[in-house]
Short mmCIF file of C-alpha atoms and ligand atoms in Angstrom, two decimals:
data_model
loop_
_atom_site.label_atom_id
_atom_site.label_comp_id
_atom_site.label_asym_id
_atom_site.label_seq_id
_atom_site.Cartn_x
_atom_site.Cartn_y
_atom_site.Cartn_z
CA MET A 1 110.21 100.63 155.21
CA ASN A 2 110.51 101.14 150.31
CA LYS A 3 107.88 101.98 149.16
CA ILE A 4 106.15 98.72 147.52
CA ARG A 5 106.30 98.75 143.52
CA ALA A 6 104.88 96.30 141.03
CA ALA A 7 108.14 94.67 138.30
CA ILE A 8 107.79 92.04 136.40
CA THR A 9 109.68 88.34 137.10
CA GLY A 10 109.01 87.27 133.79
CA VAL A 11 107.57 86.44 130.38
CA GLY A 12 106.04 84.20 128.22
CA ALA A 13 103.93 83.76 125.18
CA ASN A 14 103.02 82.03 122.28
CA LEU A 15 102.81 82.07 118.82
CA PRO A 16 100.40 80.85 116.23
CA ASP A 17 102.96 77.99 113.88
CA TYR A 18 101.42 79.52 110.52
CA ILE A 19 103.18 82.13 108.86
CA LEU A 20 101.25 84.29 106.22
CA THR A 21 103.55 85.90 104.26
CA ASN A 22 104.08 89.19 101.76
CA ASP A 23 104.13 86.72 99.36
CA GLU A 24 100.69 84.77 100.13
CA LEU A 25 99.26 88.32 100.68
CA SER A 26 99.65 89.25 97.28
CA ARG A 27 98.06 86.96 95.47
CA MET A 28 95.01 86.95 97.56
CA VAL A 29 94.67 91.23 97.16
CA ASP A 30 96.65 93.84 94.66
CA THR A 31 99.78 94.64 96.36
CA THR A 32 103.04 94.21 96.85
CA ASP A 33 105.72 92.55 98.55
CA GLU A 34 108.24 96.27 97.91
CA TRP A 35 105.02 98.22 99.27
CA ILE A 36 104.05 96.38 101.81
CA MET A 37 108.09 96.58 103.33
CA THR A 38 108.21 99.89 102.31
CA ARG A 39 105.04 101.79 104.05
CA ILE A 40 104.47 98.87 106.94
CA GLY A 41 108.35 97.36 107.38
CA ILE A 42 106.08 93.78 107.89
CA LYS A 43 107.40 90.69 106.02
CA GLU A 44 104.93 88.10 107.50
CA ARG A 45 102.76 87.42 110.43
CA ARG A 46 101.81 84.65 111.99
CA ILE A 47 97.86 83.04 111.89
CA ILE A 48 95.95 81.48 114.28
CA LYS A 49 93.95 78.34 112.43
CA GLY A 50 90.65 76.52 112.48
CA GLN A 51 88.08 77.30 115.05
CA LYS A 52 90.52 78.41 118.13
CA GLY A 53 89.53 81.09 120.40
CA ALA A 54 92.38 84.09 120.93
CA SER A 55 92.36 82.42 124.67
CA GLU A 56 94.17 79.10 122.62
CA VAL A 57 97.11 81.17 122.32
CA GLY A 58 96.42 83.44 125.93
CA TYR A 59 96.82 79.85 127.57
CA LYS A 60 100.03 78.94 125.84
CA ALA A 61 101.45 82.13 126.88
CA VAL A 62 100.25 82.27 130.63
CA ASN A 63 100.92 78.19 130.49
CA GLN A 64 104.35 79.46 129.97
CA LEU A 65 105.47 81.47 131.49
CA PHE A 66 104.94 79.71 135.53
CA GLU A 67 106.99 77.24 133.43
CA LYS A 68 109.70 78.86 133.31
CA THR A 69 108.65 81.58 136.79
CA ASN A 70 107.92 78.24 139.54
CA THR A 71 104.47 79.91 139.28
CA SER A 72 102.00 77.63 140.73
CA PRO A 73 98.12 78.73 139.26
CA ASP A 74 97.30 78.21 142.49
CA GLU A 75 99.37 81.90 144.02
CA VAL A 76 98.17 84.43 140.82
CA ASP A 77 95.30 86.09 142.55
CA MET A 78 94.48 88.32 139.27
CA LEU A 79 94.88 87.96 136.29
CA VAL A 80 93.89 91.07 133.57
CA CYS A 81 93.48 90.01 129.33
CA ALA A 82 93.88 93.13 127.27
CA THR A 83 92.85 92.10 123.97
CA VAL A 84 89.95 92.69 120.83
CA THR A 85 89.31 90.10 119.95
CA PRO A 86 88.04 87.65 123.04
CA ASP A 87 86.84 84.52 122.08
CA ARG A 88 83.39 85.38 123.23
CA GLN A 89 81.48 88.78 123.20
CA PHE A 90 81.60 87.09 126.75
CA PRO A 91 82.34 85.79 129.32
CA ALA A 92 85.71 87.03 129.59
CA THR A 93 88.12 85.16 127.56
CA GLY A 94 90.74 86.02 130.87
CA ASN A 95 88.09 84.04 132.74
CA ILE A 96 88.61 81.70 129.69
CA ILE A 97 91.93 81.02 129.43
CA SER A 98 91.99 80.90 134.11
CA ASP A 99 89.88 77.92 133.42
CA LYS A 100 92.72 77.22 130.61
CA CYS A 101 96.18 77.54 133.26
CA GLY A 102 94.43 76.13 136.53
CA ILE A 103 93.35 79.36 137.87
CA LYS A 104 91.23 79.35 140.57
CA ASN A 105 91.54 80.73 143.27
CA ALA A 106 91.90 85.13 141.04
CA PHE A 107 89.91 86.97 139.93
CA SER A 108 89.93 87.13 136.04
CA PHE A 109 88.95 90.40 133.84
CA ASP A 110 89.15 91.51 130.06
CA LEU A 111 90.78 94.33 129.45
CA ASN A 112 89.71 97.04 125.52
CA ALA A 113 91.55 100.28 125.22
CA GLY A 114 93.11 98.47 121.26
CA CYS A 115 96.34 98.22 120.50
CA SER A 116 97.49 99.87 123.96
CA GLY A 117 95.44 97.59 125.97
CA PHE A 118 99.21 95.97 127.96
CA LEU A 119 100.08 98.62 128.99
CA TYR A 120 96.19 99.90 130.67
CA ALA A 121 96.69 97.00 131.46
CA LEU A 122 100.36 97.46 133.29
CA ALA A 123 99.39 100.75 134.12
CA ILE A 124 95.76 98.96 136.26
CA ALA A 125 97.90 95.59 137.32
CA SER A 126 100.37 97.51 138.96
CA LYS A 127 98.44 100.07 141.00
CA PHE A 128 96.89 96.36 143.21
CA VAL A 129 100.53 94.83 143.65
CA GLU A 130 101.65 97.90 144.99
CA SER A 131 98.96 98.47 147.58
CA GLY A 132 100.29 95.73 148.49
CA SER A 133 96.77 93.78 148.16
CA HIS A 134 97.77 91.40 145.01
CA LYS A 135 100.72 89.18 145.23
CA LYS A 136 101.00 86.99 141.82
CA VAL A 137 99.59 89.59 139.01
CA VAL A 138 99.30 87.75 135.34
CA VAL A 139 98.60 89.72 132.63
CA VAL A 140 98.22 88.93 128.95
CA GLY A 141 98.38 90.97 125.74
CA ALA A 142 96.10 88.35 123.53
CA GLU A 143 94.80 88.19 119.23
CA LYS A 144 93.39 86.40 116.62
CA MET A 145 93.36 89.29 114.00
CA SER A 146 93.12 87.69 111.84
CA SER A 147 89.05 86.69 112.96
CA ILE A 148 88.29 90.44 112.07
CA VAL A 149 90.62 90.93 109.34
CA ASP A 150 89.26 91.60 105.65
CA TYR A 151 91.17 89.87 102.64
CA THR A 152 89.68 91.65 100.57
CA ASP A 153 91.40 94.86 101.61
CA ARG A 154 94.00 95.70 100.55
CA ALA A 155 94.71 98.83 103.38
CA THR A 156 94.38 96.44 106.24
CA CYS A 157 95.66 93.16 105.83
CA PRO A 158 98.78 93.49 105.46
CA ILE A 159 99.34 95.32 108.99
CA PHE A 160 97.45 92.54 112.08
CA GLY A 161 99.07 89.13 113.20
CA ASP A 162 97.78 86.46 115.09
CA GLY A 163 99.36 86.04 119.27
CA ALA A 164 100.29 86.81 122.50
CA GLY A 165 102.49 87.20 125.58
CA ALA A 166 102.37 87.34 128.92
CA VAL A 167 103.91 88.70 132.34
CA LEU A 168 104.12 87.98 135.98
CA LEU A 169 103.80 90.98 138.59
CA GLU A 170 105.03 91.07 142.35
CA PRO A 171 105.42 93.20 144.60
CA THR A 172 109.34 94.16 145.34
CA THR A 173 111.07 96.49 147.87
CA GLU A 174 114.03 96.75 145.35
CA ASP A 175 114.79 100.38 143.31
CA VAL A 176 113.38 98.28 140.29
CA GLY A 177 109.67 97.24 138.81
CA ILE A 178 107.08 100.14 137.65
CA ILE A 179 107.94 103.67 138.59
CA ASP A 180 105.66 105.68 136.04
CA SER A 181 103.12 105.76 133.34
CA ILE A 182 100.60 108.63 131.52
CA LEU A 183 97.59 107.08 130.14
CA GLN A 184 95.26 108.47 127.81
CA SER A 185 92.34 108.57 125.48
CA ASP A 186 89.94 110.36 123.08
CA GLY A 187 86.98 109.27 121.69
CA VAL A 188 87.52 111.55 118.63
CA GLY A 189 89.60 108.07 117.35
CA ASN A 190 86.16 105.88 117.41
CA ILE A 191 85.36 107.62 113.94
CA HIS A 192 88.70 106.41 112.47
CA LEU A 193 88.88 103.26 113.69
CA HIS A 194 86.46 101.08 114.48
CA GLN A 195 84.16 97.31 113.36
CA LYS A 196 80.56 98.44 112.01
CA ALA A 197 78.39 96.04 113.74
CA GLY A 198 78.66 92.73 115.95
CA GLY A 199 78.34 95.64 118.79
CA SER A 200 74.87 96.18 121.17
CA GLU A 201 74.78 99.00 118.72
CA LYS A 202 74.24 97.14 115.53
CA PRO A 203 74.07 93.62 117.20
CA ALA A 204 75.38 91.02 114.00
CA SER A 205 72.04 89.46 110.64
CA HIS A 206 72.07 89.06 107.06
CA GLU A 207 73.07 92.99 106.39
CA THR A 208 75.94 93.06 108.92
CA VAL A 209 78.33 89.83 107.24
CA ASP A 210 76.64 91.20 103.67
CA ALA A 211 78.39 94.56 103.59
CA ARG A 212 81.80 93.09 105.77
CA GLU A 213 80.05 95.27 108.29
CA HIS A 214 82.41 92.66 110.97
CA PHE A 215 85.69 93.49 109.73
CA ILE A 216 88.05 96.01 110.84
CA TYR A 217 87.52 99.46 109.29
CA GLN A 218 90.71 101.88 109.90
CA GLU A 219 91.47 105.29 108.01
CA GLY A 220 95.27 104.66 107.45
CA GLN A 221 96.20 107.86 106.92
CA ALA A 222 94.35 109.81 110.16
CA VAL A 223 94.70 107.48 112.36
CA PHE A 224 99.42 107.46 111.16
CA LYS A 225 99.18 110.86 111.49
CA TRP A 226 97.78 110.47 114.94
CA ALA A 227 99.93 107.29 116.18
CA VAL A 228 103.53 109.14 115.13
CA SER A 229 102.90 112.25 117.44
CA LYS A 230 101.27 111.15 120.27
CA MET A 231 102.68 107.87 121.01
CA ALA A 232 106.20 110.09 120.46
CA ASP A 233 105.16 112.58 123.18
CA VAL A 234 103.66 110.49 125.97
CA SER A 235 107.82 108.97 125.44
CA VAL A 236 109.93 112.30 125.32
CA GLU A 237 106.80 112.54 128.72
CA ILE A 238 107.31 109.67 131.05
CA MET A 239 111.38 110.81 129.76
CA GLN A 240 111.50 113.64 130.44
CA ARG A 241 110.18 113.73 133.94
CA ASN A 242 111.37 111.12 135.02
CA GLY A 243 115.11 112.72 133.45
CA LEU A 244 115.94 109.67 132.03
CA THR A 245 117.45 111.29 128.63
CA SER A 246 118.67 108.78 125.50
CA GLU A 247 121.72 107.53 127.39
CA THR A 248 120.57 106.46 130.59
CA LEU A 249 117.47 104.99 128.53
CA GLN A 250 119.01 101.78 127.71
CA TRP A 251 115.14 100.05 125.70
CA LEU A 252 112.27 101.64 124.31
CA VAL A 253 109.58 98.77 123.39
CA PRO A 254 107.04 100.49 121.54
CA HIS A 255 104.13 99.33 119.27
CA GLN A 256 104.91 97.72 116.12
CA ALA A 257 101.72 99.26 114.17
CA ASN A 258 103.96 100.25 111.50
CA MET A 259 108.29 101.05 110.76
CA ARG A 260 107.13 104.50 110.49
CA ILE A 261 106.28 104.98 113.95
CA ILE A 262 108.37 103.32 115.56
CA GLU A 263 111.22 105.38 113.49
CA ALA A 264 109.73 108.86 114.05
CA THR A 265 109.30 107.91 118.48
CA ALA A 266 113.06 107.07 118.58
CA GLN A 267 114.18 109.73 116.79
CA ARG A 268 111.15 112.51 118.98
CA MET A 269 113.48 110.59 122.13
CA LYS A 270 117.26 111.20 120.56
CA LEU A 271 117.38 107.48 120.57
CA GLU A 272 119.24 104.99 118.63
CA LYS A 273 117.81 102.60 117.15
CA SER A 274 119.73 99.26 118.10
CA LYS A 275 118.21 100.22 121.57
CA VAL A 276 114.58 100.08 119.84
CA MET A 277 112.86 96.12 120.04
CA ILE A 278 111.53 96.33 117.18
CA ASN A 279 110.29 92.50 116.00
CA ILE A 280 107.36 93.94 113.14
CA GLN A 281 109.11 92.45 109.89
CA LYS A 282 108.16 88.43 111.97
CA TYR A 283 105.11 89.14 114.02
CA GLY A 284 103.41 92.03 112.11
CA ASN A 285 100.65 93.77 114.68
CA THR A 286 99.26 91.86 117.61
CA THR A 287 97.61 94.81 119.54
CA ALA A 288 97.59 94.04 122.49
CA ALA A 289 99.88 90.91 122.32
CA THR A 290 103.37 93.54 121.13
CA LEU A 291 104.60 94.71 123.44
CA PRO A 292 104.95 91.16 126.13
CA LEU A 293 106.22 89.98 122.49
CA CYS A 294 109.08 91.83 122.05
CA LEU A 295 109.43 91.75 126.00
CA TRP A 296 110.02 88.22 125.81
CA GLU A 297 112.36 88.02 122.32
CA TRP A 298 115.11 90.51 124.01
CA GLU A 299 114.17 88.73 127.87
CA ASP A 300 118.38 87.73 127.68
CA GLN A 301 119.24 91.21 127.07
CA LEU A 302 118.13 93.06 129.50
CA LYS A 303 120.37 93.23 132.84
CA LYS A 304 118.88 93.80 136.03
CA GLY A 305 118.22 97.72 136.49
CA ASP A 306 118.10 98.83 133.01
CA ASN A 307 115.32 102.09 131.75
CA ILE A 308 112.96 100.66 130.43
CA ILE A 309 110.35 102.86 128.01
CA LEU A 310 106.53 101.24 126.41
CA ALA A 311 104.33 103.06 124.07
CA SER A 312 101.62 102.44 122.37
CA PHE A 313 99.45 104.66 119.97
CA GLY A 314 96.04 102.26 119.42
CA ALA A 315 91.53 102.26 119.29
CA GLY A 316 89.21 104.53 120.42
CA PHE A 317 92.21 106.58 120.29
CA THR A 318 94.33 105.40 123.26
CA TRP A 319 98.19 106.02 124.02
CA GLY A 320 100.45 105.64 126.98
CA SER A 321 103.88 104.99 128.35
CA ILE A 322 105.44 102.94 130.99
CA TYR A 323 108.60 103.46 132.61
CA LEU A 324 110.49 100.81 134.02
CA LYS A 325 112.94 99.88 135.36
CA TRP A 326 113.91 95.96 134.79
CA ALA A 327 113.92 93.71 137.72
CA TYR A 328 116.24 90.28 136.80
O1 UT7 B 401 97.72 99.49 115.07
C1 UT7 B 401 96.62 100.38 115.36
C2 UT7 B 401 96.38 101.78 115.39
N1 UT7 B 401 97.00 101.84 113.46
C3 UT7 B 401 98.01 102.00 113.14
O2 UT7 B 401 99.22 102.63 113.05
C4 UT7 B 401 97.39 102.31 111.26
C5 UT7 B 401 98.98 103.91 111.47
N2 UT7 B 401 98.64 104.01 109.18
C6 UT7 B 401 99.22 102.53 108.70
O3 UT7 B 401 99.92 102.20 109.85
C7 UT7 B 401 99.60 103.48 106.53
O4 UT7 B 401 98.37 104.51 107.27
C8 UT7 B 401 98.78 102.24 106.37
C9 UT7 B 401 99.92 101.27 106.12
C10 UT7 B 401 97.32 102.07 107.45
C11 UT7 B 401 98.43 102.32 104.61
O5 UT7 B 401 99.81 103.66 104.11
P1 UT7 B 401 99.84 105.08 103.64
O6 UT7 B 401 101.09 104.98 103.15
O7 UT7 B 401 98.74 105.53 104.16
O8 UT7 B 401 99.01 104.78 102.75
P2 UT7 B 401 97.54 105.18 102.14
O9 UT7 B 401 96.71 104.45 102.93
O10 UT7 B 401 97.77 106.42 102.12
O11 UT7 B 401 97.34 104.63 100.85
C12 UT7 B 401 98.54 105.69 99.58
C13 UT7 B 401 98.29 104.77 97.83
C14 UT7 B 401 96.60 104.48 97.95
O12 UT7 B 401 96.48 104.61 96.72
P3 UT7 B 401 96.52 105.27 95.90
O13 UT7 B 401 95.23 105.95 95.74
O14 UT7 B 401 97.59 107.23 95.60
O15 UT7 B 401 96.71 105.19 94.25
C15 UT7 B 401 96.50 103.43 98.35
O16 UT7 B 401 95.62 102.67 97.75
O17 UT7 B 401 98.81 102.73 98.84
C16 UT7 B 401 97.49 102.06 97.85
N3 UT7 B 401 98.01 100.86 98.57
C17 UT7 B 401 98.58 100.13 97.87
N4 UT7 B 401 98.90 100.04 97.35
C18 UT7 B 401 99.84 98.45 97.47
C19 UT7 B 401 96.61 100.93 100.47
N5 UT7 B 401 97.51 99.17 100.59
C20 UT7 B 401 98.20 99.21 100.13
C21 UT7 B 401 98.57 97.61 100.10
N6 UT7 B 401 100.01 97.17 98.76
N7 UT7 B 401 99.39 96.89 100.47
#
């Protein structure tokens, strides 16, 4: 009998309605549309308004996934939510999403791997499907990055946006699905990209709020240097060890952090731009949601058997790549 693989059999997404443009940002901080477009490549991003958490976009993405795939919530046996902006410290946002979607026969949990959260979650979930123990698994990346962005810091506030994307994983014995993955991390990244307060080391206090320590702290240049080399390294490595070339690879799905990082990765892979999914200009960096948002947007163009590489880099540092064959 053929090996059981985990295949993506559907994609859903949700984006909040509010559009934060570069023009609006340039009225909030000392920046310009030209700087943001040249240095990052973002034109606008979506923002969740009101007292709603990441689960707001997460559960809507999962509900859309259910509608598109004719899946009943009862059939789901596992849900993994990748996020760095959970609704609350606990319980897990995955549990909240499952509750909002009526998923009662599954175990749900959160996974925090920065911008590589969705990639890690997909790789982990695929093992449950491959083992035969789980048959319908939801992997959702959901973020409300606007809740931790300092809108007085011009170096970070243009980058991030809110949104969610979700995929359904099911077993297959056909020659499709997730074939290979490389997952890596290095704690050296902690100093360059983190949130200073609000965790167990430094709980929230008047002082931490006054010092603006609940926002993203990022040393952009250091993160950029790591991202540009590591995301390309793992993309080239997974290509080579699976015998893929720029001709036989149909799509690269890169994390959407900075257009220059995406272009450098594609260049190292010798891939023409038409094979690279890029929507950073519309949504910015939605952290754990960038990869499924790309799959969702390009779904109509994907063909069964297409060779696809997903690649990411984020806080931790965490990075990795997945090679899969599209299943439908
Ligand atoms: O997804 C998680 C992983 N994160 C990433 O991958 C992010 C990686 N890093 C980056 O994408 C880039 O480093 C940034 C987009 C964050 C910054 O771009 P940069 O080209 O590295 O700019 P920089 O920080 O070196 O700053 C260059 C100049 C500075 O001015 P001076 O010191 O040269 O006078 C900044 O103050 O640009 C200035 N600057 C801005 N100017 C206008 C920084 N932010 C802005 C801004 N508008 N928004």
